[in-house]
Structure formats: C-alpha cells, structure tokens
C-alpha cells in the first residue's frame, strides 16, 4: 500500500471536502476509509473470507484519504493540514471581527451561491472500502480504550479486530474453559461496549462527517463479521445500534424545543408546535445537505432520519395529550398531527424535495390514540356548546323580563338566538371538517347530543319566566309573540341540522324529534289561548240575543284576526298545522251551538237566523282561508245548514239533505234533529218525513261517502238530548212557524 500522507494530488481531493464545514478531526490513527485501493465486503468474502488479515485493493475511494499503513507507522500532518483546529477558527473570527468590515449583501449572496454550488457538486460516499491490514499484535486493552475515548475510532477498531483475532485463535487452541480465554472474551466485550457507546455518541451528535464515516465503516465491517466469536452481538446488529443512535439524536432535538405551560403562555401549545415544526425542517435540511454525504448509500440516511422523526414526534405528541385541556389547544394538536405535519410547512417543505417525495409523511401513531384525542376534542366541544346555549337562555330570559319586542325578519318574528346557535354549530362542524372527515361526524353527533337537551331547558326557562311575579303583567300579545318567536327559532335550528341527516341520521333524527315535541307544546299553548279567548263568545251564539246582536261575533272576529296576524309571523310547517286545527275547532264550536237546543226560531225568525248563520260562517271561514287553512271542505257547511233552516215550506227541507250527507258523512240523525229544533220543526209528519229521507240518503251513500274519516266534524259534537221526544214544558208554546 502507498503511504498515508495526503497531498494535493490525492484521490481524495476529487471528493467532497467535508472537513471545511466540520470540527477538527480528533482521531490520530488509521482510517478504515483510507487506503489507495478499495474492495466490497462481498468481494472480500469471496477472495479471502472473514478471517483474512490482508487488505485487498480494488479501486480508489472517492471519500476520505488513507491515514494508516500496515507497518503501523503513521503520518498525520497532511490530514491535520486539511482541517482547521478550533483555535484557528476562533483566531480567524477574532481577526475578522477586529477588521470591522461588513460584507455587502451582494457579496454575501455570491458567497451563498458558491457554497450551494459546492453542495450540489458533492458526490456520494462509495459503498466500497478497503480495510487496512489487521495488526498482528494489538495494543493493550487500556490503550485501545484510550483510543476509543479519544474518538480515534479507526485505529481502535483495527486493534479490536486484532484482539478478536487473537481470541479466536486462542479459542481454537486452548478451549473455551481456560481462564485466559475468559479474560480475553471479557476484555473484548468491555471494549466493544465502549466502542458501541462512543459510536452512538458520534452518530447522535453528528458534528464531524469524518467521524460519521468512520462509524459507518465500523458498522459495515462488523456486519460482515456478524456471527463470528468475540463480537458484541448487539440486538438488531450494529445497524440497529446506528439506528438507535439516530433516534437518540432526534429525541434530543425534540426534547430541546422550548415548551412553556399555559400559565406562562396562553398559546403555549401553538407556540411549541410551531417551533417544533421549524426544528424538524431545519434538522432534515441539515441531513439532506450535510449528513447524507458522510455515509455510504446503503445507510439511506435521509430515510432513517425521517423514520426516526415520525416515531419520536409521534411519541412526543402522545405525551403532550394529558396536558391539553382547552378546546383551542386540542384543536391545535389535532390540526398539527393531521394536517400541519404533512403540509408544506414541515414534511412537505419544498426544501426537502425531491428526497421527501419517496418518504411517508404520516406520524407513527396508534390509531386508538387518535380516536381518544378525537373523543376528547368532542367532549370538550360539547361542554363549550352547552355553556354557549346556557348563555343564550340567559340572554333570552333578560329579554323576556324586560318585556321587549322581537323584530320581524322576512315577515316572521325572529330572535338573534337562532343565528347564534346556527353560527356556533356551523363553526364547530366547519372547523372539524378542516381537520378530519371522521372528526366531522363525531362533532355533528356531539352537537346533536347537546342540542337534544336544549329544547326542554329552553321551554322551562320560558314558562318559568312568563309565570314569574316579575313578568306577570305580560299582555296576551307579548306572550303570543314570545311563543311564536320561540317556535320560529327552533324551526330554523332544526332545518339547519337537517342538512347533516345523511351523514348522521340517528343523532339528527333524535334532535328533530325533541324539537317537534317542543313545537307541538308551544303551538298547543297558542291553541289553548285562542280557545279560551273565544269560548265566551261562542257560548252566546244561537241564542235570542245572538239573533239580534252582533257584539259577540265581532269580538270573535277580532280575536281570529289577531290570530291571523300572529300566524302570518310564524314559519311553516308549524303554522299550517296550527291554523288547520284552530279552523276545525272554531267550526266545530260554532256548529255545536246549534246542537244545544238552547233556542228555537218561531214566527218565521228561522229565515233571519239562517241568513245570519250563513253570513257569519262565510266571514269565519274567510278568515281561516286567508290564513291558508287546508280545511276548505268546511266552507260549504254553512250554506247547507242555512238552506235547511231557511226553507219556508217544511216539506222542502228533505230536498236539501243530499249535499249535507254526501260531504259530511259523519253527521247523524241526532245532529239533524237538533238543526230541525233550531228551525222550529220539533215534531209532526214533516219532521218524520225529513228524518226518513235522511236515513235513506245515508244508506245510499254508504262507504262511498266523500271525504272519509279525514273529514270528521260532527263525530265530536254531542247534541243536548233528543228534542223530538223529551220537550220541556216551556217550549210547548213555541210551535212551528
């Protein structure tokens, strides 16, 4: 082999000059990467086998020059001349500082471009190398240990191999049971453990490319000798030791990122994750720019560091999770894991391409951890939503207590609470969708679960407030306004949540059911209020006073017109059901007055009564039709009854029964008898003829009766006894007109 001195014409000069950007070489021994010739480990196995002691040169290395010769005479002057000592660098920096000259920006840019060109021209370290001849006589154990401590790894390893060779020869000659053999084996294990620990330190610190290459060559050589007696036998092999050291370096990097608590910094987690992302990118930039040039290609340095980062950062965020309590911090953590880590800000950074496009950019995490984090996020989200809904109830209670009026929006009474709820829920779902589709579904379910409890709490607050002593002076109009506004609010909230039914059918259905129950209860309160208000006016219909006075019906009209105004401010579909039910009730209540037998027309007053009934029925029907009632089928009833009551000739009554029977199939003989009583036809052949004709028409109609059970009015009206059989004595003078 040629001498160890390195001159300008050395083959090493064609490779990357790593020494310019690294600390001075600490080792003063032989280099495993050196030599004027090189060989592949596979080639060496074929030629000489693992026990060969002679180096076989194949070709020049493009990496570091040889610094060891077989005769153990070393020359390190040339190597030292290539590397600047720490004192030399400090001296140069001090001199530059004393000059006080500031390099112009243009010159700095030129310098950066030159450095970039140097980096771009770097060549990969060759996979092949020549191991110098193993020494026939190794140094002492203590001397080898000093070499290891001094990071003169190449020479230390050569001596270790020599010591190992002696052990193998002794093992073959003396046998495994000798004391001397045990001592040598113990020495070997101690030295190998020291070498392993030092190698891990070198790889972890990654401060000197020359030492990194020396460590890589040791790993390669030990892999070639794996299974031979006297080695360390590390779990996972020496390549596993190297990967473990890479992981330790990444661990130190992550642990060194500042992490304040929420007491010191409200945005503590966001700040920490931002700094962590920057540190990871800068570290991988260094690996891409510098470290990968210090290793043979088989080490796949960039991939190793990316994998180590994915694992270490995954463990780091898992440890952070118990400290995260607030919703904003949970969101920040999930966003960083699911989005930011893989984005252009970190692993997808353009400065890491093209190497990064072949690597996985997902953190190595247990799926159960992500589910747990999602569940924790949704639980906290639900708590925050509950707090928001409670605040909305408090604001509404303040509004009711102060007897304020709601404003109209698009013709309907509207409360700001609806917009608050809708905006809050929409924000929750939108932010969850930005994180993860799976989290979006969980967030919708959480919202539905919390909203499902809201209608009852809202109703309790409304009823409590309206019945309290503070607001017991509420006018009926204000009470109706608060009920209608509440109905409108929940209709809109329900409509908003219905858009999520396809993705979360059951939670949305459960919430909608609770809203429907609330809407029914609130609408029932409006119904009861209207029924209570009109009951006194209805009670005085079809009486002697009714025939001559219109005050009661006018009040009925005014109350129904007020109902119409209120319903016009209510949103569908609740208003439709309310109007239909009240139309049916008003019609039934009005007709019921005919069935009470409280008045019988005489002296031809039946014509006046018939006309008044027709006119009032038309006005009442018109009010409800204007409210878009779907019970148009009730409208002709007034005409049919008026025709029966208003007939001058009693014999003609039976000719006007057919439309009544066909359109209102639930009318019975007792109902018609009550109408005849109001007409004044209490007994006699004419009355019997009318009833017989009625029975005939009912038989003819049979199941073909129009409307069926959906058009039921008379079924719920109970006449006040049979006027044809039990007449009070006071009515005997009221004969037929």
XYZ file of C-alpha atoms in Angstrom:
737
model
C 0.000 0.000 0.000
C 1.044 3.576 -0.594
C 1.981 5.955 2.178
C -0.572 7.558 4.371
C 0.325 11.140 3.577
C -2.295 13.104 1.657
C -1.159 15.689 -0.810
C -2.914 17.852 -3.325
C -2.803 15.076 -5.883
C -4.512 12.579 -3.586
C -7.588 10.864 -5.000
C -9.483 12.227 -2.007
C -9.318 15.699 -3.451
C -11.903 14.767 -6.045
C -14.498 14.021 -3.348
C -16.471 16.395 -1.107
C -14.326 18.461 1.225
C -16.299 17.749 4.385
C -13.512 18.987 6.611
C -14.202 22.604 5.681
C -17.549 22.531 7.434
C -16.747 20.347 10.429
C -14.781 20.485 13.708
C -11.131 19.332 13.602
C -10.575 15.615 13.460
C -9.898 14.255 16.928
C -8.536 10.904 15.812
C -4.850 10.478 15.127
C -4.963 6.884 13.984
C -5.578 4.725 10.980
C -8.667 5.298 8.841
C -10.988 2.463 7.856
C -11.996 4.539 4.899
C -8.416 5.113 3.826
C -6.054 3.344 1.539
C -5.241 3.759 -2.064
C -7.383 0.823 -3.026
C -10.853 -0.403 -2.001
C -12.937 -3.542 -2.049
C -16.511 -4.578 -1.439
C -17.268 -6.655 1.641
C -18.843 -9.232 -0.645
C -15.744 -9.325 -2.841
C -13.531 -9.749 0.211
C -15.618 -12.701 1.371
C -15.176 -14.330 -1.984
C -11.423 -13.711 -2.055
C -10.237 -14.143 1.479
C -13.120 -14.861 3.814
C -13.826 -13.226 7.145
C -10.622 -14.366 8.771
C -8.261 -12.792 6.217
C -5.737 -10.348 7.577
C -4.510 -8.953 4.260
C -6.311 -5.976 2.660
C -7.221 -6.460 -0.999
C -7.166 -3.241 -3.043
C -9.676 -2.863 -5.868
C -10.085 0.820 -6.607
C -9.561 4.271 -5.133
C -12.047 5.686 -2.667
C -13.851 8.882 -3.527
C -14.251 9.711 0.127
C -11.540 10.218 2.726
C -7.825 9.512 2.183
C -5.998 6.637 3.850
C -4.225 7.556 7.058
C -2.868 4.145 8.120
C -0.212 1.851 6.763
C 0.340 -1.827 7.542
C 3.659 -1.241 9.291
C 1.960 0.891 11.995
C 3.966 3.972 11.077
C 1.527 6.848 10.833
C 1.775 10.298 9.331
C -0.990 12.709 10.266
C 0.487 16.000 9.205
C -1.298 16.075 5.881
C -4.672 15.308 7.489
C -4.175 17.982 10.088
C -3.282 20.444 7.356
C -6.693 19.825 5.748
C -8.635 20.506 8.916
C -8.692 23.725 10.836
C -8.455 23.476 14.559
C -10.990 25.139 16.805
C -8.355 27.639 17.963
C -7.510 28.516 14.356
C -11.169 29.186 13.579
C -11.599 31.334 16.686
C -8.463 33.249 15.735
C -9.759 33.892 12.223
C -13.144 35.008 13.561
C -11.481 37.363 16.022
C -9.338 38.847 13.259
C -12.370 39.324 11.064
C -14.205 40.999 13.907
C -11.326 43.354 14.570
C -11.337 44.429 10.958
C -14.925 45.557 11.481
C -15.658 45.174 7.820
C -19.241 44.383 6.912
C -19.601 42.256 3.847
C -22.084 43.830 1.419
C -25.295 41.938 0.755
C -24.326 41.249 -2.850
C -21.080 39.604 -1.750
C -22.983 37.549 0.837
C -25.346 36.334 -1.865
C -22.408 35.415 -4.088
C -20.836 33.529 -1.215
C -24.070 31.641 -0.610
C -24.279 30.746 -4.288
C -20.717 29.428 -4.208
C -21.493 27.314 -1.183
C -24.620 25.993 -2.887
C -22.553 25.054 -5.943
C -20.121 23.194 -3.692
C -23.005 21.299 -2.089
C -24.564 20.487 -5.446
C -21.253 19.080 -6.691
C -20.853 16.702 -3.774
C -20.591 13.048 -4.574
C -21.946 10.183 -2.527
C -19.582 8.218 -0.326
C -18.658 4.986 -2.029
C -20.260 1.835 -0.737
C -16.888 0.061 -1.129
C -13.825 0.477 1.084
C -10.541 -1.274 1.911
C -9.885 -2.372 5.442
C -6.207 -1.877 6.308
C -4.291 -4.986 7.306
C -5.324 -6.176 10.736
C -2.454 -5.753 13.171
C -0.675 -8.875 14.198
C -0.036 -7.543 17.713
C -2.844 -5.387 19.193
C -2.422 -2.622 21.695
C -3.292 -3.265 25.289
C -6.866 -3.104 26.453
C -6.212 0.171 28.248
C -4.569 1.697 25.170
C -7.452 0.621 22.960
C -9.901 2.099 25.435
C -7.987 5.398 25.345
C -8.231 5.402 21.564
C -11.991 4.916 21.832
C -12.314 7.671 24.403
C -10.262 9.944 22.185
C -12.545 9.163 19.240
C -9.686 7.615 17.263
C -12.207 5.071 16.125
C -10.410 3.666 13.074
C -7.267 2.669 14.945
C -9.229 1.473 17.954
C -11.334 -0.773 15.735
C -8.278 -2.223 13.954
C -6.794 -3.107 17.324
C -10.106 -4.574 18.427
C -10.176 -6.763 15.331
C -6.614 -7.885 16.098
C -7.595 -8.630 19.667
C -10.629 -10.508 18.424
C -8.435 -12.500 16.035
C -6.173 -13.482 18.940
C -9.231 -14.577 20.891
C -10.458 -16.733 18.026
C -7.046 -18.358 17.646
C -6.862 -18.952 21.400
C -10.342 -20.348 21.409
C -9.370 -22.881 18.799
C -6.172 -23.854 20.637
C -6.854 -23.648 24.381
C -10.530 -24.474 24.520
C -13.424 -22.444 25.863
C -12.882 -23.285 29.523
C -9.464 -21.667 30.089
C -9.176 -18.706 32.443
C -7.115 -16.751 29.945
C -9.733 -17.254 27.269
C -12.470 -15.994 29.555
C -10.384 -12.935 30.370
C -9.852 -12.158 26.688
C -13.552 -12.589 25.977
C -14.406 -10.260 28.855
C -11.924 -7.668 27.586
C -13.413 -7.898 24.126
C -16.926 -7.373 25.431
C -15.874 -4.387 27.527
C -14.085 -2.754 24.611
C -16.905 -3.466 22.176
C -19.426 -1.937 24.568
C -17.208 1.126 24.886
C -16.916 1.306 21.084
C -20.646 0.907 20.727
C -21.359 3.696 23.204
C -18.814 6.008 21.560
C -20.213 5.226 18.119
C -23.706 6.089 19.344
C -22.389 9.362 20.735
C -20.735 10.232 17.427
C -23.868 9.405 15.418
C -26.145 11.142 17.894
C -24.126 14.349 17.914
C -23.451 14.201 14.145
C -20.879 17.001 14.412
C -17.967 15.562 12.433
C -18.544 13.984 8.986
C -15.189 12.188 9.169
C -16.135 10.506 12.425
C -19.539 9.636 10.972
C -17.907 7.919 8.026
C -15.558 6.083 10.362
C -18.583 4.927 12.376
C -20.313 3.797 9.190
C -17.271 1.756 8.111
C -17.136 0.116 11.545
C -20.803 -0.808 11.204
C -20.193 -2.261 7.755
C -17.178 -4.255 8.891
C -18.948 -5.600 11.956
C -21.938 -6.589 9.836
C -19.549 -8.550 7.610
C -18.170 -10.378 10.654
C -21.557 -10.940 12.276
C -21.791 -14.365 13.867
C -18.043 -14.773 14.419
C -16.834 -15.315 18.003
C -15.753 -12.376 20.131
C -18.166 -9.779 18.757
C -20.630 -7.640 20.688
C -23.740 -9.409 19.464
C -25.861 -6.278 19.807
C -29.642 -6.744 19.439
C -30.566 -5.826 15.889
C -26.914 -5.861 14.904
C -24.623 -2.884 14.541
C -27.009 -1.330 12.041
C -29.593 -1.415 14.814
C -27.109 0.362 17.099
C -26.688 3.022 14.451
C -30.460 3.465 14.042
C -30.836 3.672 17.806
C -28.253 6.459 17.882
C -30.083 8.287 15.105
C -33.260 8.021 17.174
C -31.473 9.355 20.254
C -30.279 12.338 18.265
C -33.821 13.057 17.113
C -35.065 12.617 20.674
C -32.545 15.213 21.897
C -33.686 17.548 19.120
C -37.371 17.245 20.043
C -36.686 17.474 23.773
C -34.721 20.678 23.207
C -37.674 22.558 21.707
C -38.975 25.084 24.288
C -42.229 24.078 25.959
C -43.948 26.560 28.260
C -47.062 25.794 30.254
C -50.442 27.532 29.895
C -49.604 29.570 32.991
C -46.671 31.237 31.243
C -48.144 31.438 27.736
C -51.867 31.181 26.842
C -50.955 29.934 23.366
C -48.314 27.599 24.773
C -49.147 24.611 22.605
C -49.375 26.522 19.344
C -46.033 28.189 20.035
C -44.381 24.874 20.918
C -45.720 23.078 17.853
C -44.634 25.931 15.618
C -41.086 25.802 16.995
C -41.099 22.017 16.766
C -42.045 22.143 13.100
C -39.247 24.607 12.369
C -36.713 22.451 14.217
C -37.757 19.335 12.298
C -37.439 21.033 8.913
C -34.064 22.558 9.757
C -32.818 19.205 11.002
C -33.858 17.361 7.838
C -32.329 20.163 5.771
C -29.045 19.519 7.535
C -29.390 15.784 6.931
C -30.050 16.391 3.254
C -27.304 18.996 2.906
C -24.534 17.506 5.048
C -25.106 14.237 6.859
C -26.123 12.070 3.955
C -22.768 12.811 2.281
C -20.986 11.288 5.270
C -22.486 7.814 4.840
C -22.456 5.098 2.187
C -25.706 4.897 0.174
C -26.864 1.675 1.847
C -27.419 3.557 5.094
C -30.256 5.534 3.458
C -29.564 8.328 5.882
C -32.396 10.629 4.881
C -34.981 7.846 5.187
C -33.545 6.803 8.540
C -33.869 10.306 9.976
C -37.371 10.768 8.533
C -38.463 7.490 10.125
C -36.861 8.421 13.424
C -38.634 11.771 13.384
C -42.005 10.179 12.629
C -41.597 7.798 15.543
C -40.147 10.292 18.026
C -42.612 13.071 17.235
C -45.469 10.572 17.474
C -44.334 9.637 20.959
C -43.878 13.299 21.829
C -47.424 14.360 20.898
C -48.756 11.329 22.757
C -47.037 12.608 25.907
C -48.432 16.093 25.300
C -52.034 14.901 25.217
C -52.638 14.699 29.016
C -51.568 18.344 29.369
C -54.075 19.586 26.790
C -57.390 20.675 28.324
C -58.780 23.635 26.373
C -60.679 23.239 23.117
C -58.337 25.569 21.229
C -55.324 23.546 22.322
C -56.980 20.255 21.416
C -57.733 21.701 18.010
C -54.165 22.920 17.610
C -52.792 19.481 18.480
C -55.142 17.646 16.118
C -54.525 20.133 13.335
C -50.774 19.769 13.717
C -50.953 15.955 13.692
C -53.456 15.552 10.869
C -52.565 18.492 8.639
C -49.620 20.707 9.550
C -47.057 17.911 9.949
C -47.659 16.697 6.402
C -48.051 20.167 4.884
C -45.512 22.328 3.084
C -44.657 23.947 6.390
C -42.957 20.796 7.674
C -42.545 17.426 5.966
C -43.834 18.679 2.633
C -41.451 21.636 2.616
C -40.025 22.354 -0.863
C -36.527 22.463 0.632
C -36.784 18.736 1.410
C -37.590 17.696 -2.127
C -37.001 15.596 -4.137
C -35.871 13.203 -1.381
C -39.052 13.624 0.643
C -41.430 12.572 -2.122
C -40.337 8.962 -1.667
C -40.966 9.004 2.090
C -44.101 8.600 4.189
C -45.145 11.852 5.831
C -47.533 10.463 8.432
C -46.678 10.349 12.095
C -46.313 6.896 13.597
C -49.242 6.870 15.993
C -51.555 4.319 17.499
C -54.987 4.678 15.907
C -56.516 4.281 19.357
C -54.644 7.421 20.422
C -56.136 9.429 17.556
C -59.623 8.162 18.399
C -59.057 9.074 22.024
C -57.896 12.540 21.024
C -60.926 12.981 18.762
C -63.235 11.864 21.562
C -61.543 14.243 23.993
C -61.952 17.067 21.494
C -65.655 16.307 21.008
C -66.275 16.006 24.747
C -64.717 19.395 25.339
C -66.590 20.753 22.339
C -69.873 19.547 23.835
C -69.086 21.223 27.156
C -68.323 24.503 25.410
C -71.502 24.260 23.315
C -73.552 23.643 26.475
C -72.062 26.771 28.013
C -72.930 28.761 24.869
C -76.521 27.513 24.910
C -76.878 28.423 28.579
C -75.687 31.929 27.778
C -78.326 32.133 25.039
C -81.049 31.152 27.510
C -79.828 33.781 29.960
C -79.956 36.477 27.277
C -83.480 35.420 26.287
C -84.638 35.492 29.931
C -83.316 39.017 30.247
C -85.199 39.934 27.071
C -88.472 38.453 28.361
C -88.099 40.027 31.789
C -87.665 43.463 30.253
C -90.779 42.867 28.081
C -89.018 43.709 24.858
C -90.444 43.008 21.422
C -88.819 40.906 18.747
C -88.252 42.225 15.250
C -89.611 40.901 12.003
C -87.233 39.316 9.533
C -88.661 38.372 6.149
C -92.112 38.870 7.661
C -91.522 36.443 10.546
C -90.691 37.111 14.174
C -87.014 36.423 14.674
C -84.656 36.117 17.611
C -80.868 36.642 17.442
C -80.577 33.367 19.342
C -81.297 31.372 16.213
C -78.372 32.946 14.390
C -76.154 32.445 17.440
C -76.964 28.736 17.607
C -76.656 28.207 13.873
C -73.356 30.079 13.671
C -71.942 28.216 16.657
C -72.846 24.796 15.291
C -71.738 25.644 11.769
C -68.397 26.842 13.094
C -67.920 23.629 15.055
C -68.672 21.450 12.036
C -66.582 23.551 9.636
C -63.507 23.517 11.842
C -63.880 19.789 12.461
C -64.175 19.185 8.712
C -60.889 21.010 8.152
C -59.210 18.587 10.494
C -60.647 15.245 9.547
C -63.780 13.760 7.929
C -64.060 11.259 10.771
C -63.862 14.055 13.322
C -66.567 15.969 11.456
C -69.030 13.123 12.024
C -68.089 12.942 15.699
C -68.553 16.711 16.024
C -72.008 16.570 14.428
C -73.039 13.784 16.793
C -71.753 15.777 19.773
C -73.703 18.850 18.659
C -76.880 16.796 18.234
C -76.470 15.210 21.660
C -76.129 18.596 23.311
C -78.826 20.272 21.235
C -81.225 17.428 22.055
C -81.256 18.628 25.672
C -81.681 22.271 24.730
C -85.440 22.409 23.830
C -86.630 21.290 27.266
C -84.235 23.629 29.087
C -85.365 26.491 26.867
C -89.052 25.698 27.436
C -88.589 25.508 31.204
C -86.911 28.906 31.197
C -89.656 30.413 29.021
C -92.522 29.045 31.088
C -90.823 29.956 34.347
C -90.170 33.479 33.167
C -93.682 34.017 31.817
C -95.281 32.786 35.046
C -92.967 34.610 37.449
C -94.074 37.571 39.539
C -91.661 39.846 37.700
C -93.445 39.469 34.380
C -96.981 38.514 35.413
C -98.211 41.687 33.740
C -97.314 40.385 30.272
C -100.047 41.133 27.789
C -101.527 38.211 25.817
C -99.957 39.718 22.715
C -96.460 39.609 24.245
C -96.950 36.066 25.464
C -98.041 35.005 21.998
C -95.067 36.854 20.494
C -92.609 35.012 22.734
C -94.217 31.668 21.911
C -94.201 32.330 18.175
C -90.621 33.602 18.190
C -89.512 30.510 20.082
C -91.303 28.326 17.540
C -89.588 30.137 14.671
C -86.201 29.826 16.360
C -86.400 26.066 16.737
C -87.841 25.568 13.264
C -84.759 27.250 11.772
C -82.346 25.386 14.042
C -83.999 22.108 13.066
C -83.789 22.974 9.365
C -80.116 23.778 9.759
C -79.384 20.446 11.436
C -81.373 18.517 8.818
C -78.567 19.114 6.328
C -76.499 16.650 8.367
C -79.117 13.887 8.346
C -77.422 11.988 5.504
C -74.138 11.691 7.402
C -75.575 11.293 10.923
C -79.159 10.054 10.508
C -79.912 8.847 14.026
C -78.458 11.778 16.050
C -80.203 14.284 13.780
C -83.465 12.318 13.974
C -83.287 12.274 17.793
C -82.732 16.023 17.910
C -85.517 16.675 15.386
C -87.906 14.587 17.453
C -87.196 16.699 20.538
C -87.752 19.876 18.528
C -91.038 18.559 17.114
C -92.255 17.774 20.621
C -91.359 21.281 21.760
C -93.022 22.876 18.736
C -96.152 20.859 19.456
C -96.216 22.004 23.087
C -95.644 25.663 22.208
C -98.271 25.552 19.467
C -100.699 23.900 21.897
C -100.268 26.857 24.241
C -101.253 29.176 21.400
C -104.228 26.948 20.607
C -105.374 26.892 24.212
C -105.059 30.644 24.439
C -107.245 31.117 21.350
C -109.794 28.543 22.515
C -110.032 30.160 25.944
C -110.429 33.591 24.400
C -113.269 32.669 22.008
C -115.138 30.332 24.372
C -117.302 33.096 25.974
C -118.255 34.462 22.555
C -119.146 31.063 21.158
C -121.247 30.208 24.196
C -123.628 33.054 23.401
C -124.187 32.035 19.764
C -127.550 30.645 18.539
C -129.483 32.409 21.296
C -132.185 35.032 21.329
C -129.555 37.729 21.906
C -127.399 36.363 19.101
C -130.267 36.760 16.664
C -130.482 40.487 17.332
C -126.944 41.425 18.446
C -123.517 41.105 16.753
C -121.161 42.069 19.581
C -120.048 38.540 20.411
C -119.354 37.588 16.837
C -117.458 40.825 16.266
C -115.261 40.003 19.240
C -114.796 36.531 17.797
C -113.773 38.118 14.521
C -111.307 40.470 16.207
C -109.695 37.618 18.131
C -109.477 35.494 14.995
C -107.996 38.395 13.033
C -105.371 38.753 15.771
C -104.666 35.043 15.409
C -104.302 35.589 11.658
C -101.735 38.341 12.219
C -99.825 36.175 14.651
C -99.844 33.193 12.313
C -98.560 35.356 9.484
C -95.444 35.919 11.595
C -94.909 32.212 12.147
C -92.803 29.942 9.919
C -94.095 26.832 8.210
C -94.758 23.989 8.719
C -95.870 24.516 12.333
C -98.156 27.370 11.376
C -100.023 25.162 8.905
C -100.942 22.586 11.494
C -101.891 25.283 13.972
C -104.201 27.055 11.505
C -105.865 23.805 10.417
C -106.511 22.703 13.968
C -107.924 26.071 15.038
C -110.106 26.300 11.927
C -111.529 22.898 12.736
C -112.057 23.867 16.369
C -113.769 27.169 15.547
C -116.075 25.452 13.038
C -116.953 22.651 15.440
C -117.504 25.071 18.328
C -119.748 27.279 16.226
C -121.877 24.364 14.947
C -122.030 22.922 18.444
C -124.155 25.890 19.475
C -126.851 24.614 17.107
C -126.862 21.291 18.951
C -127.549 22.698 22.414
C -131.320 23.164 21.872
C -130.995 26.479 23.681
C -133.141 28.380 21.170
C -135.862 27.520 18.646
C -136.856 30.040 15.986
C -140.542 30.935 15.663
C -142.694 33.448 13.898
C -140.597 32.970 10.782
C -137.393 34.062 12.542
C -135.759 30.953 11.100
C -135.118 32.832 7.854
C -133.345 35.614 9.697
C -131.396 33.028 11.697
C -130.442 31.144 8.528
C -129.180 34.272 6.845
C -127.175 35.319 9.864
C -125.656 31.861 10.197
C -124.695 31.917 6.502
C -123.118 35.363 6.750
C -121.166 34.645 9.932
C -119.994 31.266 8.666
C -118.691 32.882 5.483
C -116.808 35.528 7.431
C -115.331 32.985 9.842
C -114.337 30.664 7.008
C -112.823 33.531 5.048
C -110.593 34.449 7.994
C -109.155 30.939 8.151
C -108.906 30.528 4.392
C -106.856 33.734 4.358
C -104.592 32.022 6.883
C -104.099 29.278 4.246
C -106.149 26.687 6.082
C -106.389 23.422 4.175
C -109.895 22.755 5.522
C -111.765 24.278 2.591
C -114.185 21.377 2.877
C -115.706 23.084 5.927
C -116.773 26.140 3.948
C -119.962 24.692 2.266
C -121.387 23.525 5.602
C -122.784 26.959 6.411
C -124.685 27.044 3.119
C -126.152 23.555 3.623
C -127.356 24.279 7.142
C -128.691 27.678 6.130
C -130.692 26.071 3.309
C -132.271 23.600 5.742
C -133.031 26.221 8.394
C -134.256 28.878 5.963
C -136.812 26.811 3.983
C -140.230 28.396 4.161
C -142.059 25.187 3.384
C -141.148 22.415 5.797
C -141.780 19.825 3.115
C -138.908 21.229 1.030
C -136.324 20.572 3.743
C -135.895 16.925 2.725
C -134.861 18.078 -0.755
C -131.757 19.832 0.646
C -130.314 16.967 2.669
C -128.327 15.148 -0.003
C -125.310 17.578 -0.227
C -125.042 17.591 3.560
C -124.981 13.798 3.807
C -122.517 13.351 0.938
C -119.996 15.966 2.037
C -120.233 15.367 5.799
C -120.732 11.620 6.192
C -120.217 11.645 9.976
C -123.442 13.622 10.581
C -126.033 11.585 12.435
C -129.797 11.751 12.886
C -129.430 13.331 16.317
C -127.424 16.180 14.774
C -130.088 16.780 12.120
C -132.794 16.627 14.784
C -131.023 19.431 16.685
C -130.875 21.525 13.492
C -134.613 20.936 12.922
C -135.264 22.017 16.515
C -133.426 25.300 15.877
C -135.544 25.644 12.697
C -138.664 25.156 14.800
C -139.568 21.778 13.354
C -139.946 19.947 16.630
C -142.490 17.235 15.817
C -145.051 16.249 13.257
C -145.280 14.371 9.998
C -142.951 16.821 8.208
C -140.228 16.215 10.726
C -140.578 12.449 10.429
C -140.502 12.699 6.634
C -137.252 14.669 6.818
C -135.652 12.112 9.135
C -136.784 9.205 6.934
C -135.259 10.859 3.877
C -132.044 11.406 5.838
C -131.868 7.696 6.692
C -132.409 6.759 3.051
C -129.593 9.063 1.904
C -127.201 7.650 4.468
C -127.910 4.105 3.266
C -127.406 5.152 -0.346
C -124.117 6.920 0.435
C -122.714 4.054 2.462
C -118.925 3.627 2.064
C -118.975 5.893 -0.980
C -119.345 8.935 1.241
C -116.946 11.663 0.185
C -114.094 12.661 2.455
C -113.996 9.573 4.639
C -112.628 9.760 8.172
C -110.286 12.654 7.317
C -113.340 14.936 7.111
C -114.710 14.483 10.561
C -116.651 17.274 12.219
C -119.933 16.027 13.711
C -118.349 12.958 15.305
C -117.033 15.091 18.171
C -120.263 17.101 18.607
C -122.684 15.775 21.198
C -126.271 17.131 20.897
C -128.184 18.006 24.082
C -130.720 15.139 24.039
C -133.433 14.215 21.507
C -135.727 17.201 21.099
C -138.355 15.111 19.312
C -139.156 13.001 22.391
C -138.424 14.951 25.565
C -139.588 18.504 25.280
C -139.521 20.928 28.188
C -142.875 22.374 29.176
C -141.694 25.881 28.466
C -141.304 25.068 24.780
C -144.866 23.872 24.166
C -145.883 27.334 23.157
C -143.135 27.510 20.561
C -144.945 25.736 17.772
C -143.766 25.519 14.230
C -143.905 28.672 12.244
